[in-house]
Coordinates of C-alpha atoms and ligand atoms in Angstrom, one line a residue:
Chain A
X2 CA 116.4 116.5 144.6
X3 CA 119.6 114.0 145.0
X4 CA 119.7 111.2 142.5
X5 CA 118.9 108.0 144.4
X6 CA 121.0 105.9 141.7
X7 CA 119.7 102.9 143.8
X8 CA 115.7 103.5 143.7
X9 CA 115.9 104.6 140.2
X10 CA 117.2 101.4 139.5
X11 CA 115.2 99.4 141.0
X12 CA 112.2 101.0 139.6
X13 CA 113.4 100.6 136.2
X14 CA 113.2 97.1 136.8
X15 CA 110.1 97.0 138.2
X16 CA 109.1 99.2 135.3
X17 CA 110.3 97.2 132.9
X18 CA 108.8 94.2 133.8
X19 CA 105.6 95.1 133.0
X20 CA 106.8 96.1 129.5
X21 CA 105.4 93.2 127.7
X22 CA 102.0 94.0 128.9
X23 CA 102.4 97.2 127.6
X24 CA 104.0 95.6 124.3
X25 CA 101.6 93.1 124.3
X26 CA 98.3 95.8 124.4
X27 CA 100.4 97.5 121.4
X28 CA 101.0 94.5 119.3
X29 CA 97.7 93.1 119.6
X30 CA 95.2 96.4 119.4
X31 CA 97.7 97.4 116.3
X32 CA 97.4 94.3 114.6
X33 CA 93.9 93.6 115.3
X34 CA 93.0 97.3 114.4
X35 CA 95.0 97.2 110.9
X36 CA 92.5 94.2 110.1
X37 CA 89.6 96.2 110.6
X38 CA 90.8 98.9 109.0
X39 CA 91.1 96.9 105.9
X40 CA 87.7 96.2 106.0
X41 CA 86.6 99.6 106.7
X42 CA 88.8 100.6 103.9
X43 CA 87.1 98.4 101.8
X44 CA 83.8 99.6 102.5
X45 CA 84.6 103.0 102.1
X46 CA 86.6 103.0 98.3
X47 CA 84.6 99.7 96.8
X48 CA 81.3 99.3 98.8
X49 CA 78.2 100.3 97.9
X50 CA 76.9 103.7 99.2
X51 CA 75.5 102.2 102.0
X52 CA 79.0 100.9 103.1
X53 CA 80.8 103.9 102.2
X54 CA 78.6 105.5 104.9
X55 CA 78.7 103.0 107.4
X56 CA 82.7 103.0 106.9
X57 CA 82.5 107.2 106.8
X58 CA 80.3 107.2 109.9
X59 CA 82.4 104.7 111.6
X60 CA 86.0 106.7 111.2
X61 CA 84.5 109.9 112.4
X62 CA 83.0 108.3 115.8
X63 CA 86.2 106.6 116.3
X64 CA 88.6 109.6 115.4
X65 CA 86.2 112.5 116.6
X66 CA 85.8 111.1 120.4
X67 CA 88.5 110.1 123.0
X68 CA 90.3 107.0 123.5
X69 CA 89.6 107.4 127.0
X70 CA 86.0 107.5 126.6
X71 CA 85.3 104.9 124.2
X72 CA 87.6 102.5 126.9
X73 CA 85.1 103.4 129.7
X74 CA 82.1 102.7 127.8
X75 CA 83.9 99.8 126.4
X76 CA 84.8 98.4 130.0
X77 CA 82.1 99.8 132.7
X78 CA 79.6 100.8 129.7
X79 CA 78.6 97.3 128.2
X80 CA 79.1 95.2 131.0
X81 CA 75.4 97.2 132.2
X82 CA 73.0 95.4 129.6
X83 CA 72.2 91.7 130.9
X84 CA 72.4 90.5 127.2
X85 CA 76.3 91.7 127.0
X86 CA 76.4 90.0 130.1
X87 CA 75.2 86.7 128.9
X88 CA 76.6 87.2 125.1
X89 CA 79.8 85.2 123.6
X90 CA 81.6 88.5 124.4
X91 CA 81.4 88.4 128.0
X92 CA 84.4 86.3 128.6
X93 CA 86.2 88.9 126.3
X94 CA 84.6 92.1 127.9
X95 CA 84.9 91.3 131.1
X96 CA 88.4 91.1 131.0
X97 CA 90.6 94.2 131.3
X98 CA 93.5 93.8 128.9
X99 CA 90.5 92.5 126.2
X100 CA 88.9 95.6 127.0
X101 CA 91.9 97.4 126.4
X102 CA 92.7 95.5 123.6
X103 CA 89.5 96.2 121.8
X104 CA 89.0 99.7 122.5
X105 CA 92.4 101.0 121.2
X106 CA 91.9 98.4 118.2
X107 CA 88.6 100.4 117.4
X108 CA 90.4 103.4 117.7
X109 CA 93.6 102.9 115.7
X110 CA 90.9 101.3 112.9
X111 CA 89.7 104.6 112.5
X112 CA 92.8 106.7 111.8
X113 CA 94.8 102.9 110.1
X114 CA 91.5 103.3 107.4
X115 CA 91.6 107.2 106.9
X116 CA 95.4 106.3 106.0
X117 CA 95.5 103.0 103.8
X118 CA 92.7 105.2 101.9
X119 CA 95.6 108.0 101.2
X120 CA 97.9 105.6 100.3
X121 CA 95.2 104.0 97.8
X122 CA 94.4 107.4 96.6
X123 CA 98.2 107.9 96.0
X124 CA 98.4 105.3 93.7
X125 CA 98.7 106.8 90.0
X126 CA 96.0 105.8 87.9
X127 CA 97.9 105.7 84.7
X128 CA 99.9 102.9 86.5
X129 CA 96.4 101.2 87.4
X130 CA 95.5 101.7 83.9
X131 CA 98.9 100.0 82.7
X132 CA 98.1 96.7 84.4
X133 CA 94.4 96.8 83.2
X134 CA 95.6 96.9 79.8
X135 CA 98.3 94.3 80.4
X136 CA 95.2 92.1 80.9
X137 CA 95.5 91.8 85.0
X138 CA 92.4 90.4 86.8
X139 CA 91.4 92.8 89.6
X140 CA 93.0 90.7 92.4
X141 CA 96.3 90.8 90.2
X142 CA 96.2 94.2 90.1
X143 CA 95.7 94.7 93.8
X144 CA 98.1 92.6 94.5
X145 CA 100.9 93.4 92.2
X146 CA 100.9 97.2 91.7
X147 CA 98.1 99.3 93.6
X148 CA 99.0 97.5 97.3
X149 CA 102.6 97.9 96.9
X150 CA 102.1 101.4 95.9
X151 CA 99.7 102.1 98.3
X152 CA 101.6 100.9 101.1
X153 CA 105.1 102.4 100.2
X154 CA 103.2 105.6 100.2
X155 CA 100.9 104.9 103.9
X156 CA 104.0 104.2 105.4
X157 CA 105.1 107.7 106.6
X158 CA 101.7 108.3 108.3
X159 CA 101.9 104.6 109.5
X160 CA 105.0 104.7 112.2
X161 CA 103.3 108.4 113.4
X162 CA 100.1 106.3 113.7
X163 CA 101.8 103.0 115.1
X164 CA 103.7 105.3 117.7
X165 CA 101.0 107.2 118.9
X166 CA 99.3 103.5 119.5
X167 CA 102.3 103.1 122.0
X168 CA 101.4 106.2 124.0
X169 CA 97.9 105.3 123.9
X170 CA 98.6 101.7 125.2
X171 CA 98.8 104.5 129.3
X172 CA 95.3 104.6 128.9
X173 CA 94.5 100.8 129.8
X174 CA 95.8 101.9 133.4
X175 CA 92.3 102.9 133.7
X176 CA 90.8 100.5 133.2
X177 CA 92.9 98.4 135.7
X178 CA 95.5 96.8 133.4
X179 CA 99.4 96.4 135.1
X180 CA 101.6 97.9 131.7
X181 CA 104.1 100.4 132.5
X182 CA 102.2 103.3 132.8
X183 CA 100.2 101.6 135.5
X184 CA 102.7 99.9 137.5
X185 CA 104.2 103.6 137.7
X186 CA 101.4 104.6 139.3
X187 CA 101.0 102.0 141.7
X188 CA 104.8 102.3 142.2
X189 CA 103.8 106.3 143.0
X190 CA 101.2 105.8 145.6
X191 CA 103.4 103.2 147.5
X192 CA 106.5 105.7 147.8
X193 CA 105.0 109.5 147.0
X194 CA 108.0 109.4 144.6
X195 CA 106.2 110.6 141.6
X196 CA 109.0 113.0 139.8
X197 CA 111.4 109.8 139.4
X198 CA 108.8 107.0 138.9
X199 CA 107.1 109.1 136.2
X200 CA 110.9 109.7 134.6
X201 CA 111.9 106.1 134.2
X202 CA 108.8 105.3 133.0
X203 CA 108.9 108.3 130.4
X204 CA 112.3 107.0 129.4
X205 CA 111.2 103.3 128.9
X206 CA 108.3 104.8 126.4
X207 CA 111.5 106.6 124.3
X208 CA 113.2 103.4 124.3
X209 CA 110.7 101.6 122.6
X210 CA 109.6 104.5 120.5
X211 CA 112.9 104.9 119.5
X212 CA 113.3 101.4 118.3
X213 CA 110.0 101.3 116.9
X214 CA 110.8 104.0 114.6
X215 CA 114.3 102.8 113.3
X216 CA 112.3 99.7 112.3
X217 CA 109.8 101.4 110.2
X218 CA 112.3 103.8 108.4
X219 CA 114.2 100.5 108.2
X220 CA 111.3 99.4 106.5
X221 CA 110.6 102.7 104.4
X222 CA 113.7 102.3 103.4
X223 CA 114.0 99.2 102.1
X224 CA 110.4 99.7 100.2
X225 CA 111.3 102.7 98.5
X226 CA 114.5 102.4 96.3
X227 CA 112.6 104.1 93.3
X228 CA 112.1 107.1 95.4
X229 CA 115.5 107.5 96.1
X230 CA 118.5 109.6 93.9
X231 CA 119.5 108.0 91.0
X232 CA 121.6 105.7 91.7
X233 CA 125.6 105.8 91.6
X234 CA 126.2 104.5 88.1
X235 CA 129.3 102.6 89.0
X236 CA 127.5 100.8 91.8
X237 CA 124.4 100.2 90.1
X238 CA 125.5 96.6 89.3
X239 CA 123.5 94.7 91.1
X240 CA 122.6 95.8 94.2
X241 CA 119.6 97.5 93.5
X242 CA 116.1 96.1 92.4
X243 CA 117.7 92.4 91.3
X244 CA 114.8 90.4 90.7
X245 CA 114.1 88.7 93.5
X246 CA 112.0 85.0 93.4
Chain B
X18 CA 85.4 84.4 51.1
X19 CA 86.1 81.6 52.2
X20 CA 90.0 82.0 52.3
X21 CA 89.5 86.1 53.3
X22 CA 92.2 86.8 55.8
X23 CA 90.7 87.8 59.7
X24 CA 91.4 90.4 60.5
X25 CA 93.9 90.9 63.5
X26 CA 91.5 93.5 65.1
X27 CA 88.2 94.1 63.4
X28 CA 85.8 97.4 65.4
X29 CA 82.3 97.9 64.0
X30 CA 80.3 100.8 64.5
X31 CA 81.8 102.2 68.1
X32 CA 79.8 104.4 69.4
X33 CA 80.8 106.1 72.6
X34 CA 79.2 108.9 74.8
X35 CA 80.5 110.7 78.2
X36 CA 76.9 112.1 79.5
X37 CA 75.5 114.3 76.9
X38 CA 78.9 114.1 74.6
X39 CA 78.8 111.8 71.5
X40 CA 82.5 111.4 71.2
X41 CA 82.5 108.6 68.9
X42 CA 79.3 108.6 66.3
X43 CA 79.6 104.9 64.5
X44 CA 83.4 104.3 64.1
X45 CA 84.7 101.1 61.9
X46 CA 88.0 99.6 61.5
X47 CA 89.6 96.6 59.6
X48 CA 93.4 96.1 60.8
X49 CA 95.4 92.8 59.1
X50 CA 98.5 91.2 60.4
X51 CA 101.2 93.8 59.2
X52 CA 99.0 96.5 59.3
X53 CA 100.3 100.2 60.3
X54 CA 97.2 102.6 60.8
X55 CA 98.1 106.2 61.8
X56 CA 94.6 107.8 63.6
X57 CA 94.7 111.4 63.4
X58 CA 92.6 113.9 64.4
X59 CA 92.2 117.1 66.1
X60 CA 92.4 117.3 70.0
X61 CA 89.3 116.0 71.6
X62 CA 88.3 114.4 68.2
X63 CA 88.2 111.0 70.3
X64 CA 91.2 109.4 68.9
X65 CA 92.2 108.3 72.5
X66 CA 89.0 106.9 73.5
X67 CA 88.3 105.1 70.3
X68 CA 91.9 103.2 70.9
X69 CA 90.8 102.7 74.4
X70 CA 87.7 101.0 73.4
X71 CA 89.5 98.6 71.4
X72 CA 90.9 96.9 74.4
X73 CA 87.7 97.9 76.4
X74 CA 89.4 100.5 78.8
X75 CA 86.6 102.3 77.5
X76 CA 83.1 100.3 77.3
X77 CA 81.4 101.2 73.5
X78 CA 77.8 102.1 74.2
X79 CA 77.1 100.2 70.7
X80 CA 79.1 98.4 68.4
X81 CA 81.3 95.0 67.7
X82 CA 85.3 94.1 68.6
X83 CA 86.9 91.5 67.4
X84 CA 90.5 90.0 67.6
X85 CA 91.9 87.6 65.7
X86 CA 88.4 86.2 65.0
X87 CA 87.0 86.3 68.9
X88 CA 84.3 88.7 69.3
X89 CA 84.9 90.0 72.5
X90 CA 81.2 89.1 74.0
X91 CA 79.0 92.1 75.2
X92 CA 75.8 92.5 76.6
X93 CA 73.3 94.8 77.4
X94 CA 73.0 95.6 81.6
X95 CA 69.6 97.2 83.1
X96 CA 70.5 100.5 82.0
X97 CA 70.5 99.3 78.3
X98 CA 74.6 100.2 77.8
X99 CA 77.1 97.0 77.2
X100 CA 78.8 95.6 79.6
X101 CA 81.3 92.8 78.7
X102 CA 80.0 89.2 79.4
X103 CA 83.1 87.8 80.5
X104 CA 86.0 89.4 82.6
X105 CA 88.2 86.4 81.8
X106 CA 88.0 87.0 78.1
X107 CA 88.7 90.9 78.3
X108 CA 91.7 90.3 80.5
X109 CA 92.8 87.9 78.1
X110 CA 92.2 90.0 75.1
X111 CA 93.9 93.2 76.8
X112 CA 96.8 90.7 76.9
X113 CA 96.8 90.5 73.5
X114 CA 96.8 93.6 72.3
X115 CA 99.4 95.6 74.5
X116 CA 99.4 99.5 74.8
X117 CA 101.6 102.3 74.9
X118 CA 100.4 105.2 76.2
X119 CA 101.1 108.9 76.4
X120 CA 102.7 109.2 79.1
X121 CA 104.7 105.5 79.3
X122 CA 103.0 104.7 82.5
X123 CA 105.8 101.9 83.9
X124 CA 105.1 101.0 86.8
X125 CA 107.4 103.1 89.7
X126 CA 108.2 100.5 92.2
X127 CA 109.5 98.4 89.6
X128 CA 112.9 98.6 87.9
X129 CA 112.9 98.3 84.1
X130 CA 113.2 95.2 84.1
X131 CA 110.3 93.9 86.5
X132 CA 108.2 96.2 84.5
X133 CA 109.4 93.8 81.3
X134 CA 108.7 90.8 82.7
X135 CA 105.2 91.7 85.1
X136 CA 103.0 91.0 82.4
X137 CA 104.6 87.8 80.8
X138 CA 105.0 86.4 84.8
X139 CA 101.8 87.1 86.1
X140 CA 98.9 87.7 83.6
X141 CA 100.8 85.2 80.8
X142 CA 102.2 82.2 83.9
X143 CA 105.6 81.5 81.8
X144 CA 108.2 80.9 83.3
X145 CA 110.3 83.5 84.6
X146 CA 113.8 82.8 83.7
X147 CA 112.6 82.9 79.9
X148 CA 111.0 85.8 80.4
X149 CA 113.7 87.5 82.0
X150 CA 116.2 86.1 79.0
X151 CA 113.5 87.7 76.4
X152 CA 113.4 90.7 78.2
X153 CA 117.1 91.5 77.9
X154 CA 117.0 90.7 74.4
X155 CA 114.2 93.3 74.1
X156 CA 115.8 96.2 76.2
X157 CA 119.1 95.2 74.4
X158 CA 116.7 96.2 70.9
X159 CA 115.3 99.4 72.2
X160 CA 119.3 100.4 73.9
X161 CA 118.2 99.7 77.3
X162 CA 120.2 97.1 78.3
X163 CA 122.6 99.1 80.7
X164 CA 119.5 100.2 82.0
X165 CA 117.6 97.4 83.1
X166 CA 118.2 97.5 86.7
X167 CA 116.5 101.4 86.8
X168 CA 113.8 102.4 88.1
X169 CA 111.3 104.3 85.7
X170 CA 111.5 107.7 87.7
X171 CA 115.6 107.2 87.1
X172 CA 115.6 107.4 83.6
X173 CA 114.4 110.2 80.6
X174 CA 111.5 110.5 79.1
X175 CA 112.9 108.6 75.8
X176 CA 114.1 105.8 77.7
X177 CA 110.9 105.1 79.8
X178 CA 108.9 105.3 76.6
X179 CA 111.5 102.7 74.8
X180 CA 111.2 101.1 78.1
X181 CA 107.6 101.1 77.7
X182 CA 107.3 99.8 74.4
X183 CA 109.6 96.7 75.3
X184 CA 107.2 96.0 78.2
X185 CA 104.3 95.8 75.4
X186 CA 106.1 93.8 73.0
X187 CA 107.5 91.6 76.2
X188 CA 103.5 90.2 76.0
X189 CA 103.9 88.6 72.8
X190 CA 101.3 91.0 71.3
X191 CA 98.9 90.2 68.5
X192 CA 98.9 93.8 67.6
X193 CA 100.2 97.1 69.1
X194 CA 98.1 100.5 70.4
X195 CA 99.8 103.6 70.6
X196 CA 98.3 106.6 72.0
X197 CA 100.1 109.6 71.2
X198 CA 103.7 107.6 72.4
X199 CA 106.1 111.0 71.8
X200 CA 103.8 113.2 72.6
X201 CA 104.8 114.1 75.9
X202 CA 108.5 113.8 75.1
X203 CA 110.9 116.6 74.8
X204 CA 111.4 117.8 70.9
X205 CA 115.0 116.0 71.2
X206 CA 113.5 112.7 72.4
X207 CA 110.9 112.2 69.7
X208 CA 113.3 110.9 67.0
X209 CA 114.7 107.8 69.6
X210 CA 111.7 106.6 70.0
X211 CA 110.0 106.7 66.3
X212 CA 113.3 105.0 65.5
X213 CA 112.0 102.1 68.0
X214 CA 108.7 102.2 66.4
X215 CA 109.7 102.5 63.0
X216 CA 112.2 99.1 63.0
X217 CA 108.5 97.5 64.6
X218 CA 106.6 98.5 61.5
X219 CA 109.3 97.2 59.5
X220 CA 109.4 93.8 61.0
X221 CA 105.5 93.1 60.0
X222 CA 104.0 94.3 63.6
X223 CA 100.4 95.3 63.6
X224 CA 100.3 98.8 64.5
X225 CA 97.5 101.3 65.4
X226 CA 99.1 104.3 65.9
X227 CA 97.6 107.7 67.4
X228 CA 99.8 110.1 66.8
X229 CA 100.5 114.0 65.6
X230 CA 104.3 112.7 63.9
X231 CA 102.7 113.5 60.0
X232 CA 105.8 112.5 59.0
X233 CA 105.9 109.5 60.7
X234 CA 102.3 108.6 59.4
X235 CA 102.9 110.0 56.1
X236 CA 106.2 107.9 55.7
X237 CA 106.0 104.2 57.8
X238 CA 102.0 103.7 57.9
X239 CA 100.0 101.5 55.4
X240 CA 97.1 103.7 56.2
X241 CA 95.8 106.6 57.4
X242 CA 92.4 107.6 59.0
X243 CA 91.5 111.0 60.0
X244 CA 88.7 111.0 62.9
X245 CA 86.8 114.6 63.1
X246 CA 83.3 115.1 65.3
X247 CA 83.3 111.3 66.0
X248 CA 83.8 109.9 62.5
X249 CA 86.1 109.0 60.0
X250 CA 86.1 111.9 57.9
X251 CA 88.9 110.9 56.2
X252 CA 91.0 107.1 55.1
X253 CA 93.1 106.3 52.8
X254 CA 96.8 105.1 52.0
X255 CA 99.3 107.9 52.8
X256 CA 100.3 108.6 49.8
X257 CA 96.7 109.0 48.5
X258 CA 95.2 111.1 51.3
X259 CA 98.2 112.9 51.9
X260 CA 98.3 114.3 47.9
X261 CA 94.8 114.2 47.2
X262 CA 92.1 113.8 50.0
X263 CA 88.8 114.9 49.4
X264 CA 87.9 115.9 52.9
X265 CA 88.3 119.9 53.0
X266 CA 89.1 119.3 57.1
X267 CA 91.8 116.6 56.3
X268 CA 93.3 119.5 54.6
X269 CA 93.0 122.1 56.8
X270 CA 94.4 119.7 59.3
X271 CA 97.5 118.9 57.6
X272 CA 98.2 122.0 56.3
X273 CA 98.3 123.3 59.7
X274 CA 101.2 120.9 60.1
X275 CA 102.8 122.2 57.3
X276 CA 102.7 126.1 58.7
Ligands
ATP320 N1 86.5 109.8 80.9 C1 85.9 110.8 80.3 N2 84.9 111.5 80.9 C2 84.3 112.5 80.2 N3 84.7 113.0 79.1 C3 85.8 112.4 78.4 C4 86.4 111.3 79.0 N4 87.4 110.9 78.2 C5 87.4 111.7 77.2 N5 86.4 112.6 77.3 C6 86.0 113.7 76.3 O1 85.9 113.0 75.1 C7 86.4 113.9 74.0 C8 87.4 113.1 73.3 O2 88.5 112.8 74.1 P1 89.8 112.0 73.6 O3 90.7 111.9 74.7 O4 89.4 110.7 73.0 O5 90.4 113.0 72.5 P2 91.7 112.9 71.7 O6 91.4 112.9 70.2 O7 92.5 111.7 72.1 O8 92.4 114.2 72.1 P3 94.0 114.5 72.3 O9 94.6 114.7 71.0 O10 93.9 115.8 73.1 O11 94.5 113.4 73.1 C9 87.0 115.1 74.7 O12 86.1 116.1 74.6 C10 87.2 114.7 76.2 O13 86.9 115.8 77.0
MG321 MG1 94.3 111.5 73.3

């Protein structure tokens, strides 16, 4: 196979056009997932028993079938019963990229909860037990010292989790929606060049993978100077942990 | 009795149970402002949880708390245990009585001095340069001043329990609890931080203090009380119980010190 310098080219353009769809199925199914996940999260450490088993039974449907699967039933599924149809959720359902959106949001709520609950469970309880005894209300408490904790510790599983999400984001090709995996397709079955197509597109997914995880160990890093070595006592000055407003 | 002190923290008849356990079978305790009370006791004698029902980490099944005059209001829920009427009040309460524990407990995402000034900022409102100008006069006290900007898993044992005790007295406490504070401290660490806790005594703090230091409770506290099988089996000033207690166990106990 010669390297047609020119084609590959040009379909990395064409390829990376459709990049913000695919950034855009990321951004919003990872955001809108890590929303329910708080809630399911909630339900499964504070609820009631009936919650906790609501919130247990929803993270292993979610976790224990595929993606691709729960995106048909999602798309071609609901759109059978007449009350979907006429429901406030047609306008959402009907639509592939909300489709998408919602079926990889669902997902990622499932694993996002399973992993805010480590990070909750990593949280020493002597340090809890500090701030009760300082006299912090509950809300304090969360706010101040278990969620900081919590999420310094979530973060490692979170960029795995958050990068898988990117991968996952193919999957809405399915279910018609243009993002790059998609557009390589279409790209395929108009010029039977499937070798190249498929390599472009693999390398635009490491591009934004790649960035995606300097930012999150940007962001572990910056979270986690008490993890760290000591520090350097002739540069401990200032630099580290000043009080900030 | 009209002009009869109050007490700083007055307990009546605590009574505490974990499932078929009685750890704590009717326990009273008068402290005044100034007061240094050593609690001794054997392990499991429930000198922890009696502290820890004092600022209501642990609920009492049965009995009274008050601080500085405020009964801390209790009632009974469906089950027939107490549960404390008012959230508010216990919060505010626990602010006023700050406590050290066993194993220092800062908080690990915060440096030294964010762990000083937490409390004081967020449960107390003040302001936070005054807190922050309190707090270096505090870890300046307890030799930590080079330290500040550390975080707690960056420093000894000895420090993060001098650490710890500045982060209590950074609340403006009413009265001190310490459970067991150099128990968990390497033999070579103990001494820095009775030192800490002896100057407090000295200055008129109120102190309840369990502890296994004999020598600390035989030489800086007012009193002594000696908790076996979920009473006070033995109480007394030091130099009294110490000499001459009644209590066979008391000295069994101590003399097992003395081995
Ligand atoms: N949360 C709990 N649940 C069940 N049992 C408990 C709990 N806390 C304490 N206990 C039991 O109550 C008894 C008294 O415990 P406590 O910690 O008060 O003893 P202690 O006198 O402080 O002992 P030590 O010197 O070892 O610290 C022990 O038998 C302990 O096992
Ligand atoms: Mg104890």
């Amino acid at each position: 196979m010669d390297f047609d310098v020119a084609f590959l080219l040009s379909t990395f353009v064409k390829l990376v056009a459709a990049v913000p769809m695919t950034l855009g199925l990321f951004a919003a199914s990872v955001s809108l997932g890590a929303l329910l996940a708080l809630g399911i999260t909630y339900c499964r450490v504070s609820g009631g028993p009936l919650l906790s088993v609501f919130a247990r039974a929803y993270i292993f449907v979610f976790r224990g079938s595929p993606l691709l699967i729960q995106m048909f039933l999602i798309y071609y599924g609901l759109g059978q019963f007449p009350a979907v149809r006429h429901s406030l959720f047609w306008p959402v359902l009907r639509d592939p990229f909300s489709c998408a959106v919602v079926a990889l949001a669902l997902c990622t709520a499932g694993y996002q909860a399973e992993i805010m609950r480590g990070g909750l469970q990593a949280v020493p309880a002597r340090e809890i037990e500090a701030g009760r005894a300082a006299g912090m209300s509950r809300l304090l408490l969360f706010r101040r010292i278990i969620a900081p904790i919590a999420i310094r510790q979530a973060l490692p599983a979170y960029s795995t989790e958050v990068i898988l999400m990117v991968k996952s984001t193919a999957l809405a090709s399915l279910v018609t929606v243009w993002e790059v995996t998609g557009t390589a397709q279409r790209l395929i079955s108009q010029t039977y060049r499937t070798m190249e197509v498929f390599l472009v597109a693999t390398l635009i997914y490491l591009l934004i993978n790649f960035i995606i995880v300097r930012l999150m160990a940007l962001a572990e890093y910056r979270l986690s100077p008490h993890l760290r070595e000591r520090p350097d006592p002739a540069s401990s000055g200032g630099r580290q942990g000043e009080i900030h407003g | 009795m009209a002009d009869a002190p109050v007490p700083a923290i007055s307990v009546r008849n605590i009574h505490k149970s974990f499932g078929q356990h009685e750890v704590l079978r009717g326990i009273s305790l008068d402290a005044h402002d100034g007061d240094v009370i050593s609690i001794l006791g054997a392990s499991g004698s429930g000198k922890s949880t009696f502290l820890r029902c004092i600022n209501l980490l642990e609920t009492p099944d049965e009995g009274e708390i008050t601080v500085a005059g405020e009964a801390i209001a209790m009632k009974r829920n469906r089950m027939g245990s107490l549960v404390p009427t008012d959230r508010k009040q216990v919060d505010r309460i626990r602010s006023e009585l700050a406590m050290v524990f066993q194993s220092f407990n800062l908080w690990s995402h915060m440096t030294v001095l964010q762990n000083l000034i937490e409390g004081p900022v967020h449960v107390l409102k003040r302001p936070k340069a005054e807190c922050i100008a309190e707090a270096e006069a505090l870890l300046e006290r307890v030799g930590l001043a080079e330290r500040r900007n550390y975080y707690p898993a960056h420093l000894s044992g000895g420090q993060q329990q001098r650490a710890a005790i500045a982060r209590a007295l950074a609340m403006q406490p009413k009265a001190l609890l310490f459970d067991e504070p150099t128990s968990a401290l390497d033999p070579e660490l103990v001494g820095e931080v009775l030192k800490v806790m002896r100057s407090l005594a000295e200055e008129g703090r109120t102190m309840l203090v369990v502890t296994h230091e004999m020598a600390f409770a035989r030489n800086v506290s007012d009193r002594v009380m000696f908790l076996h099988e979920g009473v006070v089996e033995a109480d007394g000033a030091p130099e009294d119980i110490f000499t001459n207690s009644d209590s066979e166990r008391f000295r069994q106990f101590i003399g097992g010190f003395q081995a």
